[in-house]
Amino acid sequence: MPVETGWFRWAWAVLTLGSNIVLSIFWFTRARARDPDRSIGDLVVLAIQVIVWGLLLGWSAIVLYPILGAGDELTVTAILLGGIAVGIFPIVMYRGVTIIWIVLVSAGVGWGFSTEPGSERWVLIGILTGYAVALYGGTLVLANVFERRLRAELNAEDQRDLVELLLNDLEDGAQDWLWETDGDGVLGTVSHRFAERLALPVSEIRGRTMLDILVGIGANRTESGRLALSVLGKCFEHNDEFRDVELDVWVGGRFRRWSISGHRTNDTHSSTDEPSDDGWRGVGSDITRAHRQREYILELAEVDSITGLRNRYAFTARLSSMINDGASVWLGMLDLDNFKSINDRWGHSVGDNVLRDVAARLSGVLRPSEMCARLGGDEFAVAFCDIENEAEVNERFQEIIDAIDVPFLFDGKSIRVRVSLGYGSLPGDADSLEDLVIVADLALYHAKNSGRNQIRPFDSTLRERAQGRARALLDLRMALQNNEFELAYQPQVLATSGKVVGFEALLRWNHPVSGLVGPTDFVSVAEETGLIVPIGAQVLRVACAEAATWPENVRIAVNVSQVQLRSVGYVDSVREALRETGLPAARLEIEVTESLVIDDTEREVLVRIAALGVGIAMDDFGTGFSSVASLSLLPLDRLKIDRTFVNQLDVGSDASRSAVFRAIVDIAESMGLETVAEGVETERQRAIVAECGCRVIQGFLEGRPMSALEIPAFITSREEK
């Protein structure tokens, strides 16, 4: 440097030398560590190095330009501009550091240019700026090129690693192997893996065709195997690529499922566009495990998990196939009549055992050409084909009923299962599978309604009844929306004085076409469809609202079905009806039919209703199967003695008839229950009932069902007696 720079030349030299020594030591240490990864610390040191060198070069330009001559300035400018370009290459991949380098050195040179006299300095600064911008633009292009090439090399390296890994896996543990033939389909080069899978020495494989090898290991034993061989033969003949052709083979006496894929090694001659004779190459796979898993999944989809019989899907598919083949089919639907009580009493594990034993007995009775299935729950199906005589069909079904009727023994417990069965035929009763299922269901429904443990064939009247029920269901929905239901009230009076103590609400349907319809004609449909729940809730609200206008000593009795008791929120609906109408709970009485109170579910609901203060009465007592012990478990307040016992009191003078009635009254009194005699129609009946100790009577003698408008006058008339 010139002498005129004074102390600067020593300071610049010391800083340059010192920074070079420190940075060289750092990079030498990093190189000896043999760590190819770059850390954030390395980037920071690199940035510091660029900044230091950039500042030193820029500083030198600022100091030297004012004191140098024109020739020396040109030399320094060339050195500095060349230094900018050369310094970019080591840091070209770090775009931020590159900008710092270009800006620092260019700023120093630009400052030096600004010291020049005249307007030439602005020209020089402009040229410098363009140079710097162009240099940075070229740097970006070069960095992108380097980056793409580096990424391509990394991807290629990853692909090589993956291919190597796959090949190693194929060779060491996979279930696949490679095969290759010449233009005539003859195996020449035989891989070790292929020979191992065939369990044959290479010498016995080489020289044979692929099809010959497959036939030799039993690929033609099965229908699917022969079809697969035919497909492979056509592909070899027509030079068609094939993929995942599955076939069964036997290697070493063991069954295996193979999948074969292959293609021509060269598809066509480039010049003649004709198929080449270079041979075939492909991959074979042992998919036995996957095949067995797939078969197991298919079995789960077609077999009932509890009984091992066909499920609904498989049974329907097989039945459809039989019908499509032109067979005449008899379809029977079976339902276990008392299965729910078995589950409730003995538990679901015993219930499952019953289902298994029923399935075993069905399978034991059926012939090879017949089939059965479990459709779900306690419902089974049986199908016969090509039996012309209906009497024979009925005998076959009776054999099934008799086989199941034999008691089952589980852990010393004897359980007897009864079955209802309905059946229909195609083409006799139906013209399609869907219709056949419908007619068999209708016949089953008829069997259950006929007293259970019955066999009933389908007849045309059943379809008409079903259609009538469907129409009734639609009409019921409309009736509920249009408020077509009405209540009539039959009085309950003291047997001795005739004073009114209550009314029973009786449901009527004011049909717009049929007129007034009694409950026996529509309640069963409402119960089956669940419409009885909203209908019953409406009846309860109306009855409570009407009773709230009566004298405080007159109660209202409302009937409830088993469906209502089992519905969600019935107790809440009772509570809400009392709250809305303001009727005291003690003036409401819920009547349940004796035969319906059969399990703990209903008992629990009745206990909760009684806890509200509502009375509970058992209706039609004597027609069901209640015992004194079972009555004691219920929160009853009254027994309503069925009219059949009252009617007998008016026939002759047989004291035994009144004795039965008196016994019922005595039992009720011993349990603290009030009695109500239903169906009292004559003075003689009233006298005997009162003599037997029954306090309350209900029947045509004291009043027929009446409208709500007639009640105030009726009560007043009885008070005046």
XYZ file of C-alpha atoms in Angstrom:
721
model
C 0.000 0.000 0.000
C 1.143 3.577 -0.551
C 3.062 5.302 2.220
C 0.403 8.028 2.322
C -2.054 5.597 3.951
C -0.072 5.821 7.163
C -1.353 3.736 10.025
C -4.166 2.298 7.889
C -1.898 -0.097 6.064
C -0.703 -1.617 9.352
C -4.191 -1.826 10.859
C -5.664 -3.301 7.662
C -2.876 -5.873 7.418
C -3.215 -6.912 11.068
C -7.007 -7.244 10.859
C -6.844 -9.172 7.603
C -4.144 -11.525 8.855
C -5.778 -12.017 12.253
C -9.218 -12.786 10.866
C -7.767 -15.218 8.340
C -5.832 -17.063 11.041
C -8.844 -17.336 13.412
C -11.246 -18.429 10.706
C -8.760 -20.889 9.224
C -8.320 -22.534 12.635
C -12.115 -22.848 13.015
C -12.676 -24.406 9.599
C -9.669 -26.702 9.986
C -11.115 -27.969 13.286
C -14.482 -28.575 11.674
C -12.862 -30.465 8.814
C -10.980 -32.764 11.176
C -14.218 -33.569 13.016
C -15.441 -35.306 9.814
C -19.016 -34.219 10.498
C -20.780 -33.689 7.145
C -23.795 -31.962 8.714
C -23.844 -28.189 8.930
C -25.104 -26.575 12.139
C -26.545 -23.120 12.759
C -23.207 -22.182 14.369
C -21.384 -22.859 11.093
C -23.742 -20.519 9.225
C -23.226 -17.810 11.824
C -19.427 -18.090 11.522
C -19.722 -18.000 7.721
C -21.827 -14.847 7.902
C -19.281 -13.220 10.272
C -16.453 -14.140 7.890
C -18.238 -12.572 4.925
C -19.038 -9.429 6.888
C -15.427 -9.056 8.105
C -13.907 -9.536 4.669
C -16.537 -7.336 3.043
C -15.845 -4.540 5.543
C -12.079 -4.842 5.049
C -12.347 -4.627 1.242
C -14.885 -1.801 1.411
C -12.731 0.072 3.923
C -9.687 -0.290 1.678
C -11.628 1.232 -1.232
C -12.768 4.176 0.900
C -9.203 4.923 2.050
C -7.292 4.292 -1.180
C -9.391 5.984 -3.873
C -8.786 9.587 -2.667
C -4.983 9.181 -2.690
C -4.349 7.003 -5.752
C -3.728 8.070 -9.283
C -5.933 7.180 -12.207
C -3.919 4.116 -13.156
C -3.806 2.752 -9.623
C -7.513 3.400 -9.183
C -8.245 1.295 -12.253
C -6.135 -1.534 -10.852
C -7.813 -1.415 -7.446
C -11.269 -1.265 -9.082
C -10.552 -4.370 -11.188
C -9.247 -6.215 -8.140
C -12.246 -5.315 -5.989
C -14.874 -6.057 -8.649
C -13.186 -9.334 -9.469
C -13.016 -10.101 -5.744
C -16.772 -9.606 -5.476
C -17.387 -12.126 -8.273
C -14.844 -14.659 -7.009
C -16.060 -14.409 -3.424
C -19.597 -15.324 -4.481
C -18.827 -18.916 -5.540
C -18.116 -20.381 -2.056
C -21.312 -18.863 -0.647
C -23.607 -19.081 -3.690
C -26.081 -21.457 -1.921
C -26.597 -18.978 0.920
C -28.565 -16.178 -0.691
C -28.665 -13.888 2.366
C -24.924 -14.070 2.924
C -24.354 -13.394 -0.786
C -26.337 -10.150 -0.576
C -24.255 -8.992 2.426
C -21.023 -9.673 0.538
C -22.074 -7.823 -2.609
C -23.523 -4.839 -0.687
C -20.496 -4.321 1.609
C -17.807 -4.413 -1.088
C -19.951 -2.495 -3.626
C -20.666 0.174 -1.001
C -16.937 0.694 -0.413
C -16.197 0.920 -4.138
C -19.156 3.256 -4.625
C -17.884 5.529 -1.868
C -14.504 5.612 -3.591
C -16.156 6.511 -6.911
C -18.011 9.367 -5.187
C -14.677 11.076 -4.405
C -13.907 11.496 -8.101
C -14.253 15.047 -9.427
C -16.763 15.914 -12.128
C -19.824 14.129 -13.379
C -17.906 10.983 -14.232
C -18.399 9.735 -10.691
C -22.158 9.322 -11.254
C -21.511 7.314 -14.379
C -19.116 5.079 -12.444
C -21.592 4.646 -9.581
C -24.359 3.733 -12.077
C -22.147 1.188 -13.791
C -21.212 -0.259 -10.386
C -24.872 -0.524 -9.369
C -25.803 -2.319 -12.599
C -22.866 -4.650 -12.134
C -23.908 -5.480 -8.571
C -27.527 -6.096 -9.551
C -26.546 -8.273 -12.523
C -24.086 -10.139 -10.375
C -26.766 -10.906 -7.753
C -29.244 -11.981 -10.447
C -26.714 -14.371 -11.902
C -26.032 -15.604 -8.408
C -29.705 -16.500 -7.936
C -29.811 -18.390 -11.241
C -26.644 -20.265 -10.382
C -27.960 -21.081 -6.883
C -31.211 -22.489 -8.333
C -29.272 -24.649 -10.792
C -27.048 -25.987 -8.021
C -30.076 -26.611 -5.772
C -32.026 -28.544 -8.416
C -29.020 -30.651 -9.246
C -28.364 -31.364 -5.589
C -31.983 -32.348 -5.005
C -31.915 -34.626 -8.052
C -28.790 -36.325 -6.748
C -30.350 -36.767 -3.299
C -33.550 -38.232 -4.817
C -31.540 -40.584 -6.993
C -29.603 -41.701 -3.954
C -32.843 -42.306 -2.041
C -34.212 -44.341 -4.964
C -31.063 -46.432 -5.098
C -31.329 -47.085 -1.359
C -35.004 -48.047 -1.709
C -34.390 -50.393 -4.626
C -31.516 -51.995 -2.788
C -33.696 -52.412 0.294
C -36.517 -53.990 -1.713
C -34.189 -56.327 -3.524
C -32.613 -57.393 -0.266
C -36.057 -57.965 1.228
C -37.121 -59.979 -1.815
C -34.072 -62.127 -1.578
C -34.006 -62.577 2.206
C -37.581 -62.828 3.423
C -40.300 -61.896 0.963
C -42.826 -64.273 -0.562
C -42.116 -63.157 -4.149
C -39.777 -64.523 -6.784
C -38.697 -63.700 -10.331
C -39.197 -65.937 -13.342
C -37.974 -65.610 -16.932
C -38.460 -67.617 -20.140
C -37.181 -67.460 -23.677
C -39.295 -66.695 -26.741
C -40.781 -70.197 -26.701
C -41.863 -69.912 -23.072
C -39.131 -72.264 -21.852
C -37.512 -71.494 -18.508
C -33.805 -70.964 -18.905
C -32.425 -68.867 -16.096
C -34.015 -70.080 -12.849
C -33.637 -67.998 -9.690
C -32.834 -69.622 -6.384
C -36.059 -68.220 -4.895
C -38.218 -69.714 -7.682
C -36.643 -73.170 -7.247
C -37.129 -72.931 -3.490
C -40.831 -72.102 -3.865
C -41.319 -75.041 -6.245
C -39.396 -77.366 -3.909
C -37.587 -78.689 -6.992
C -33.933 -78.682 -8.008
C -32.989 -76.179 -10.695
C -32.122 -78.978 -13.103
C -35.722 -80.244 -13.058
C -37.094 -76.764 -13.743
C -34.807 -75.587 -16.511
C -36.003 -76.553 -19.987
C -39.708 -76.752 -19.096
C -42.430 -74.235 -19.932
C -44.112 -72.147 -17.284
C -47.488 -73.798 -17.919
C -45.927 -77.252 -17.636
C -44.406 -76.328 -14.292
C -47.761 -75.058 -12.960
C -49.614 -78.174 -14.114
C -46.936 -80.289 -12.454
C -47.719 -78.767 -9.053
C -51.475 -79.302 -9.362
C -52.729 -76.006 -10.731
C -55.256 -77.914 -12.858
C -56.901 -79.729 -9.932
C -59.544 -77.072 -9.295
C -61.992 -75.297 -11.560
C -60.481 -71.908 -10.690
C -56.997 -73.281 -11.413
C -58.004 -74.605 -14.830
C -59.541 -71.239 -15.657
C -56.336 -69.464 -14.576
C -54.224 -71.782 -16.733
C -56.489 -71.030 -19.686
C -56.012 -67.292 -19.142
C -52.226 -67.689 -18.940
C -52.163 -69.840 -22.083
C -54.063 -67.210 -24.080
C -51.790 -64.433 -22.802
C -48.661 -66.384 -23.824
C -50.196 -67.140 -27.216
C -51.241 -63.565 -27.981
C -48.282 -61.844 -26.273
C -50.604 -60.075 -23.817
C -49.361 -58.765 -20.509
C -51.081 -60.303 -17.478
C -51.215 -59.266 -13.835
C -52.194 -60.968 -10.555
C -53.590 -64.185 -12.037
C -54.417 -66.341 -8.976
C -54.350 -70.132 -8.897
C -54.143 -72.943 -6.341
C -51.079 -75.207 -6.293
C -49.772 -78.003 -4.083
C -46.086 -77.832 -3.166
C -44.700 -80.678 -1.091
C -48.243 -81.872 -0.484
C -49.266 -78.537 1.021
C -51.888 -76.205 -0.423
C -50.649 -72.772 -1.538
C -52.322 -69.861 -3.342
C -50.061 -68.153 -5.933
C -50.413 -64.940 -7.879
C -48.556 -64.676 -11.229
C -47.760 -61.526 -13.248
C -45.718 -61.260 -16.439
C -44.908 -59.303 -19.601
C -42.737 -59.517 -22.721
C -39.151 -58.519 -22.073
C -39.329 -56.329 -25.228
C -42.852 -55.539 -26.407
C -42.143 -54.949 -30.132
C -39.360 -54.495 -32.660
C -38.853 -50.792 -33.132
C -38.457 -51.094 -36.905
C -41.148 -53.619 -37.860
C -43.632 -53.071 -35.032
C -43.933 -56.878 -34.809
C -43.964 -58.846 -31.541
C -40.474 -59.819 -30.455
C -39.300 -63.275 -29.452
C -37.100 -62.087 -26.590
C -39.120 -64.007 -23.996
C -41.169 -63.368 -20.893
C -40.307 -62.014 -17.483
C -42.461 -61.641 -14.403
C -43.034 -61.999 -10.697
C -44.733 -64.752 -8.722
C -46.118 -64.287 -5.205
C -47.202 -66.693 -2.502
C -50.431 -65.078 -1.226
C -51.633 -68.028 0.854
C -51.846 -66.066 4.083
C -53.673 -63.156 2.473
C -55.997 -65.619 0.710
C -56.873 -67.349 3.969
C -57.479 -64.036 5.694
C -59.727 -62.987 2.838
C -61.642 -66.277 3.032
C -62.027 -65.841 6.790
C -63.434 -62.344 6.334
C -65.867 -63.647 3.726
C -66.904 -66.411 6.126
C -67.555 -63.841 8.848
C -69.718 -61.914 6.404
C -71.796 -64.988 5.536
C -71.958 -67.060 8.743
C -73.832 -66.256 11.943
C -71.269 -65.861 14.706
C -73.360 -67.538 17.431
C -74.908 -70.545 15.686
C -72.564 -71.151 12.755
C -75.540 -71.202 10.371
C -75.836 -69.030 7.297
C -76.758 -65.449 8.095
C -79.489 -63.466 6.356
C -77.165 -62.258 3.575
C -75.817 -65.711 2.666
C -79.217 -67.380 2.994
C -80.867 -64.813 0.722
C -78.077 -65.149 -1.846
C -78.379 -68.954 -1.893
C -82.174 -68.770 -2.062
C -81.955 -66.320 -4.950
C -79.632 -68.709 -6.796
C -82.075 -71.589 -6.322
C -84.951 -69.485 -7.659
C -82.910 -68.290 -10.632
C -82.179 -71.943 -11.466
C -85.920 -72.519 -11.788
C -86.482 -74.476 -8.574
C -89.798 -74.349 -6.742
C -89.097 -73.216 -3.176
C -90.875 -73.527 0.164
C -89.721 -70.928 2.692
C -90.499 -71.294 6.388
C -89.945 -68.554 9.000
C -89.469 -69.732 12.601
C -89.674 -67.637 15.756
C -88.905 -68.832 19.297
C -91.998 -67.869 21.276
C -90.506 -67.606 24.765
C -86.909 -66.650 24.004
C -87.118 -63.241 25.704
C -88.241 -64.797 28.977
C -85.303 -67.248 28.747
C -82.882 -64.357 28.396
C -84.537 -62.421 31.225
C -84.622 -65.392 33.590
C -81.406 -67.279 32.858
C -79.206 -64.641 31.225
C -77.870 -64.066 27.715
C -75.213 -66.775 27.944
C -77.924 -69.412 28.404
C -79.919 -67.710 25.647
C -76.948 -68.032 23.285
C -76.620 -71.725 24.178
C -80.302 -72.198 23.377
C -79.775 -70.589 19.975
C -76.825 -72.904 19.298
C -78.796 -75.998 20.266
C -81.781 -74.918 18.169
C -79.394 -74.492 15.221
C -77.918 -77.949 15.877
C -81.348 -79.550 15.944
C -82.366 -77.771 12.764
C -79.227 -79.003 11.000
C -79.814 -82.514 12.325
C -83.345 -82.697 10.936
C -82.685 -81.179 7.518
C -81.709 -83.181 4.451
C -78.626 -82.337 2.348
C -80.755 -80.508 -0.238
C -82.427 -78.339 2.416
C -80.934 -75.343 4.165
C -81.495 -73.171 7.201
C -80.230 -69.851 8.559
C -80.456 -67.571 11.535
C -81.883 -64.275 10.345
C -81.294 -62.424 13.601
C -82.465 -62.433 17.218
C -84.613 -65.527 17.760
C -85.736 -65.799 14.134
C -84.664 -68.660 11.875
C -85.483 -69.615 8.283
C -85.729 -72.981 6.534
C -85.964 -73.590 2.778
C -86.998 -76.719 0.858
C -86.957 -77.098 -2.900
C -88.694 -79.268 -5.476
C -91.333 -80.729 -3.112
C -94.655 -80.823 -4.916
C -96.881 -82.132 -2.129
C -97.814 -79.541 0.504
C -98.729 -82.295 2.940
C -95.130 -83.507 2.794
C -93.927 -79.960 3.375
C -96.143 -79.623 6.423
C -94.800 -82.936 7.755
C -91.226 -81.707 7.311
C -92.001 -78.528 9.215
C -93.724 -80.527 11.953
C -90.561 -82.631 12.336
C -88.645 -79.401 12.920
C -91.160 -78.209 15.539
C -91.059 -81.589 17.310
C -87.259 -81.632 17.357
C -87.066 -78.217 18.973
C -89.908 -78.979 21.404
C -87.742 -81.509 23.298
C -86.496 -79.745 26.486
C -82.930 -78.404 26.518
C -80.662 -79.207 29.469
C -78.136 -76.608 30.665
C -76.297 -77.028 33.969
C -79.123 -79.134 35.346
C -81.792 -76.695 34.154
C -84.515 -77.974 31.830
C -85.623 -75.330 29.335
C -88.428 -75.904 26.912
C -88.561 -73.815 23.749
C -91.715 -73.410 21.709
C -91.693 -72.359 18.086
C -94.152 -70.591 15.811
C -93.701 -71.272 12.105
C -95.229 -69.733 8.996
C -94.445 -70.717 5.435
C -95.157 -69.888 1.813
C -94.070 -71.116 -1.611
C -92.765 -69.845 -4.903
C -94.359 -69.878 -7.438
C -97.504 -70.905 -5.547
C -97.827 -67.903 -3.209
C -95.237 -65.470 -4.556
C -93.559 -64.566 -7.821
C -90.249 -63.168 -6.500
C -87.833 -63.695 -3.627
C -88.868 -60.457 -1.953
C -92.525 -61.415 -2.141
C -91.775 -64.921 -0.839
C -90.133 -63.459 2.274
C -93.172 -61.230 2.806
C -95.711 -64.049 2.559
C -93.658 -66.274 4.919
C -93.494 -63.389 7.420
C -97.249 -62.884 7.183
C -97.799 -66.585 7.806
C -95.464 -66.434 10.830
C -97.365 -63.453 12.204
C -100.590 -65.425 11.772
C -99.075 -68.401 13.627
C -98.050 -66.259 16.577
C -101.481 -64.640 16.767
C -103.129 -68.075 16.635
C -101.807 -69.046 20.042
C -98.103 -69.647 19.329
C -96.395 -73.030 18.946
C -98.327 -73.296 15.687
C -97.615 -73.974 12.003
C -99.543 -71.802 9.596
C -99.361 -71.676 5.782
C -99.848 -68.483 3.863
C -103.219 -67.707 2.321
C -104.466 -64.687 0.414
C -106.530 -63.374 3.321
C -103.327 -62.718 5.271
C -102.148 -60.263 2.632
C -105.524 -58.525 2.738
C -105.297 -58.274 6.522
C -101.785 -56.875 6.296
C -102.928 -54.284 3.804
C -105.815 -53.432 6.108
C -103.402 -53.013 9.015
C -101.208 -50.778 6.887
C -104.217 -48.624 6.052
C -105.210 -48.599 9.708
C -101.719 -47.456 10.640
C -101.900 -44.582 8.175
C -105.365 -43.652 9.452
C -104.101 -43.771 13.047
C -101.337 -41.313 12.263
C -103.849 -38.965 10.673
C -106.233 -39.436 13.610
C -103.517 -38.430 16.053
C -102.732 -35.314 14.023
C -106.422 -34.387 13.596
C -107.425 -35.079 17.235
C -109.987 -37.706 16.179
C -109.666 -39.649 19.449
C -112.345 -39.121 22.074
C -112.886 -40.283 25.634
C -116.000 -41.790 27.134
C -116.287 -42.179 30.902
C -117.923 -45.096 32.713
C -118.838 -44.478 36.358
C -117.597 -46.475 39.332
C -120.019 -46.319 42.276
C -120.393 -47.684 45.788
C -122.239 -51.008 45.670
C -124.494 -50.122 48.600
C -125.399 -46.458 48.008
C -124.681 -45.841 44.318
C -122.526 -42.809 45.170
C -119.988 -41.960 42.471
C -116.347 -42.535 43.505
C -114.699 -42.441 40.091
C -114.783 -42.859 36.329
C -112.804 -45.035 33.953
C -111.639 -43.259 30.786
C -112.457 -45.360 27.707
C -110.837 -44.539 24.378
C -112.907 -44.158 21.209
C -111.887 -43.254 17.662
C -114.274 -40.989 15.821
C -113.305 -42.134 12.328
C -114.399 -39.692 9.581
C -115.699 -42.591 7.434
C -116.383 -45.538 9.744
C -117.826 -43.498 12.593
C -117.162 -44.397 16.232
C -114.580 -47.227 16.464
C -113.920 -49.173 19.666
C -110.396 -49.791 21.050
C -110.384 -53.499 20.180
C -110.293 -52.559 16.502
C -107.199 -50.359 16.577
C -105.269 -50.617 19.865
C -103.335 -53.730 18.750
C -102.080 -51.905 15.641
C -101.188 -48.865 17.736
C -99.216 -51.064 20.161
C -97.301 -52.861 17.416
C -96.268 -49.605 15.759
C -95.567 -47.667 18.955
C -98.289 -45.103 18.212
C -99.942 -46.127 21.474
C -97.302 -44.032 23.294
C -98.319 -40.600 21.902
C -101.994 -41.659 21.871
C -101.749 -42.723 25.514
C -100.018 -39.473 26.478
C -102.834 -37.505 24.846
C -105.485 -39.610 26.626
C -103.755 -39.060 29.984
C -103.628 -35.273 29.593
C -107.270 -35.000 28.490
C -108.548 -37.318 31.247
C -106.608 -35.480 33.963
C -107.779 -32.090 32.693
C -111.413 -33.269 32.757
C -111.114 -34.872 36.208
C -109.704 -31.646 37.616
C -113.212 -30.116 37.146
C -114.975 -32.838 39.162
C -115.565 -32.971 42.921
C -112.467 -33.750 44.958
C -113.744 -37.186 46.032
C -114.060 -38.471 42.431
C -111.026 -40.126 40.840
C -110.162 -40.906 37.209
C -108.834 -44.306 36.033
C -106.728 -44.490 32.842
C -105.638 -47.748 31.174
C -101.983 -48.221 30.195
C -100.437 -50.831 27.891
C -97.188 -52.709 28.306
C -95.717 -50.748 25.387
C -96.353 -47.506 27.283
C -94.810 -48.838 30.479
C -91.672 -49.834 28.594
C -91.408 -46.567 26.693
C -88.783 -44.026 27.678
C -90.134 -41.254 29.881
C -93.576 -42.665 30.724
C -93.232 -41.736 34.412
C -92.224 -38.227 33.376
C -95.306 -37.980 31.146
C -97.525 -38.868 34.129
C -95.799 -36.282 36.300
C -96.108 -33.649 33.564
C -99.822 -34.363 33.024
C -100.504 -33.874 36.735
C -98.500 -30.653 36.784
C -100.188 -29.178 33.704
C -103.739 -29.979 34.804
C -103.345 -29.393 38.541
C -104.989 -32.738 39.339
C -103.857 -34.176 42.707
C -101.915 -37.423 42.204
C -104.219 -39.271 44.636
C -107.160 -38.730 42.258
C -105.409 -40.464 39.320
C -105.428 -44.240 38.971
C -103.375 -46.194 36.410
C -104.904 -49.517 35.337
C -102.719 -52.360 34.099
C -104.001 -55.645 32.714
C -103.029 -58.650 34.805
C -101.393 -60.576 31.959
C -99.116 -57.656 31.036
C -97.226 -57.295 34.322
C -94.650 -59.982 33.654
C -91.174 -58.753 34.496
C -89.113 -56.429 36.645
C -89.100 -53.620 34.073
C -92.826 -52.947 34.401
C -92.712 -53.439 38.166
C -90.043 -50.775 38.516
C -92.090 -48.311 36.448
C -95.194 -48.977 38.552
C -93.226 -48.431 41.763
C -92.014 -45.066 40.485
C -95.566 -44.064 39.498
C -96.881 -45.099 42.932
C -94.170 -42.963 44.523
C -95.834 -39.939 42.911
C -98.993 -40.711 44.914
C -100.847 -42.165 41.934
C -103.041 -45.215 42.556
C -102.364 -48.518 40.755
C -105.172 -50.921 39.860
C -104.954 -54.378 38.296
C -107.599 -54.688 35.600
C -109.336 -57.917 34.497
C -108.081 -59.806 37.549
C -108.631 -63.541 37.212
C -107.956 -63.803 33.489
C -104.170 -63.945 33.755
C -101.654 -65.988 35.693
C -100.930 -63.829 38.727
C -100.261 -65.542 42.004
C -100.657 -64.055 45.465
C -96.874 -63.910 45.725
C -96.554 -61.956 42.484
C -99.336 -59.565 43.543
C -97.458 -58.766 46.730
C -94.517 -57.505 44.672
C -96.638 -54.845 42.970
C -97.594 -51.447 44.455
C -101.324 -52.120 43.991
C -104.220 -50.225 45.542
C -107.172 -52.024 43.870
C -108.129 -55.240 42.134
C -110.734 -55.018 39.398
C -112.418 -58.424 39.294
C -113.107 -59.505 35.732
C -116.701 -59.636 34.468
C -116.502 -63.412 33.874
C -116.729 -63.957 37.662
C -119.582 -61.438 37.948
C -121.590 -63.027 35.123
C -121.548 -66.396 36.931
C -123.251 -64.844 39.952
C -126.486 -64.411 38.005
C -126.708 -68.014 36.786
C -128.698 -70.380 39.007
C -128.139 -70.624 42.740
C -124.849 -72.501 42.835
C -123.077 -71.264 45.958
C -119.680 -72.283 44.532
C -119.805 -69.430 42.047
C -120.226 -66.813 44.748
C -117.642 -68.632 46.853
C -115.002 -68.060 44.188
C -115.922 -64.409 44.027
C -115.884 -64.120 47.820
C -112.463 -65.797 47.950
C -111.036 -63.224 45.570
C -112.462 -60.398 47.730
C -111.064 -61.974 50.882
C -107.593 -62.335 49.335
C -107.667 -58.694 48.244
C -108.756 -57.518 51.703
C -106.017 -59.587 53.342
C -103.504 -57.721 51.167
C -105.070 -54.357 51.952
C -106.510 -53.892 48.475
C -109.884 -52.436 47.553
C -111.961 -54.422 45.039
C -113.996 -53.254 42.062
C -116.464 -55.611 40.345
C -116.596 -55.129 36.580
C -119.580 -55.812 34.317
C -122.350 -55.569 36.934
C -125.559 -55.475 34.895
C -128.340 -56.795 37.181
C -129.638 -56.076 40.649
C -128.946 -59.690 41.645
C -125.293 -59.331 40.704
C -125.042 -56.103 42.692
C -126.615 -57.693 45.743
C -124.299 -60.696 45.715
C -121.236 -58.524 45.059
C -122.119 -56.290 47.992
C -122.796 -59.315 50.184
C -119.355 -60.706 49.343
C -117.762 -57.505 50.592
C -116.891 -55.810 47.297
C -117.344 -52.058 47.878
C -117.235 -50.633 44.321
C -119.015 -51.763 41.156
C -118.803 -50.776 37.496
C -121.194 -51.812 34.727
C -124.232 -50.998 32.665
C -126.473 -51.299 35.729
C -125.036 -48.102 37.175
C -124.218 -46.298 33.976
C -123.038 -46.705 30.443
C -119.976 -44.842 29.131
C -120.869 -41.156 28.776
C -119.346 -37.975 27.410
C -117.590 -35.436 29.599
C -120.528 -33.042 29.270
C -122.881 -35.550 30.917
C -120.722 -36.166 33.982
C -121.658 -33.138 36.186
C -125.374 -33.908 35.942
C -124.757 -37.622 36.616
C -122.713 -36.881 39.736
C -125.372 -34.462 41.006
C -128.121 -36.998 40.467
C -126.280 -39.606 42.516
C -125.562 -37.146 45.317
C -129.315 -36.482 45.650
C -130.172 -40.159 46.242
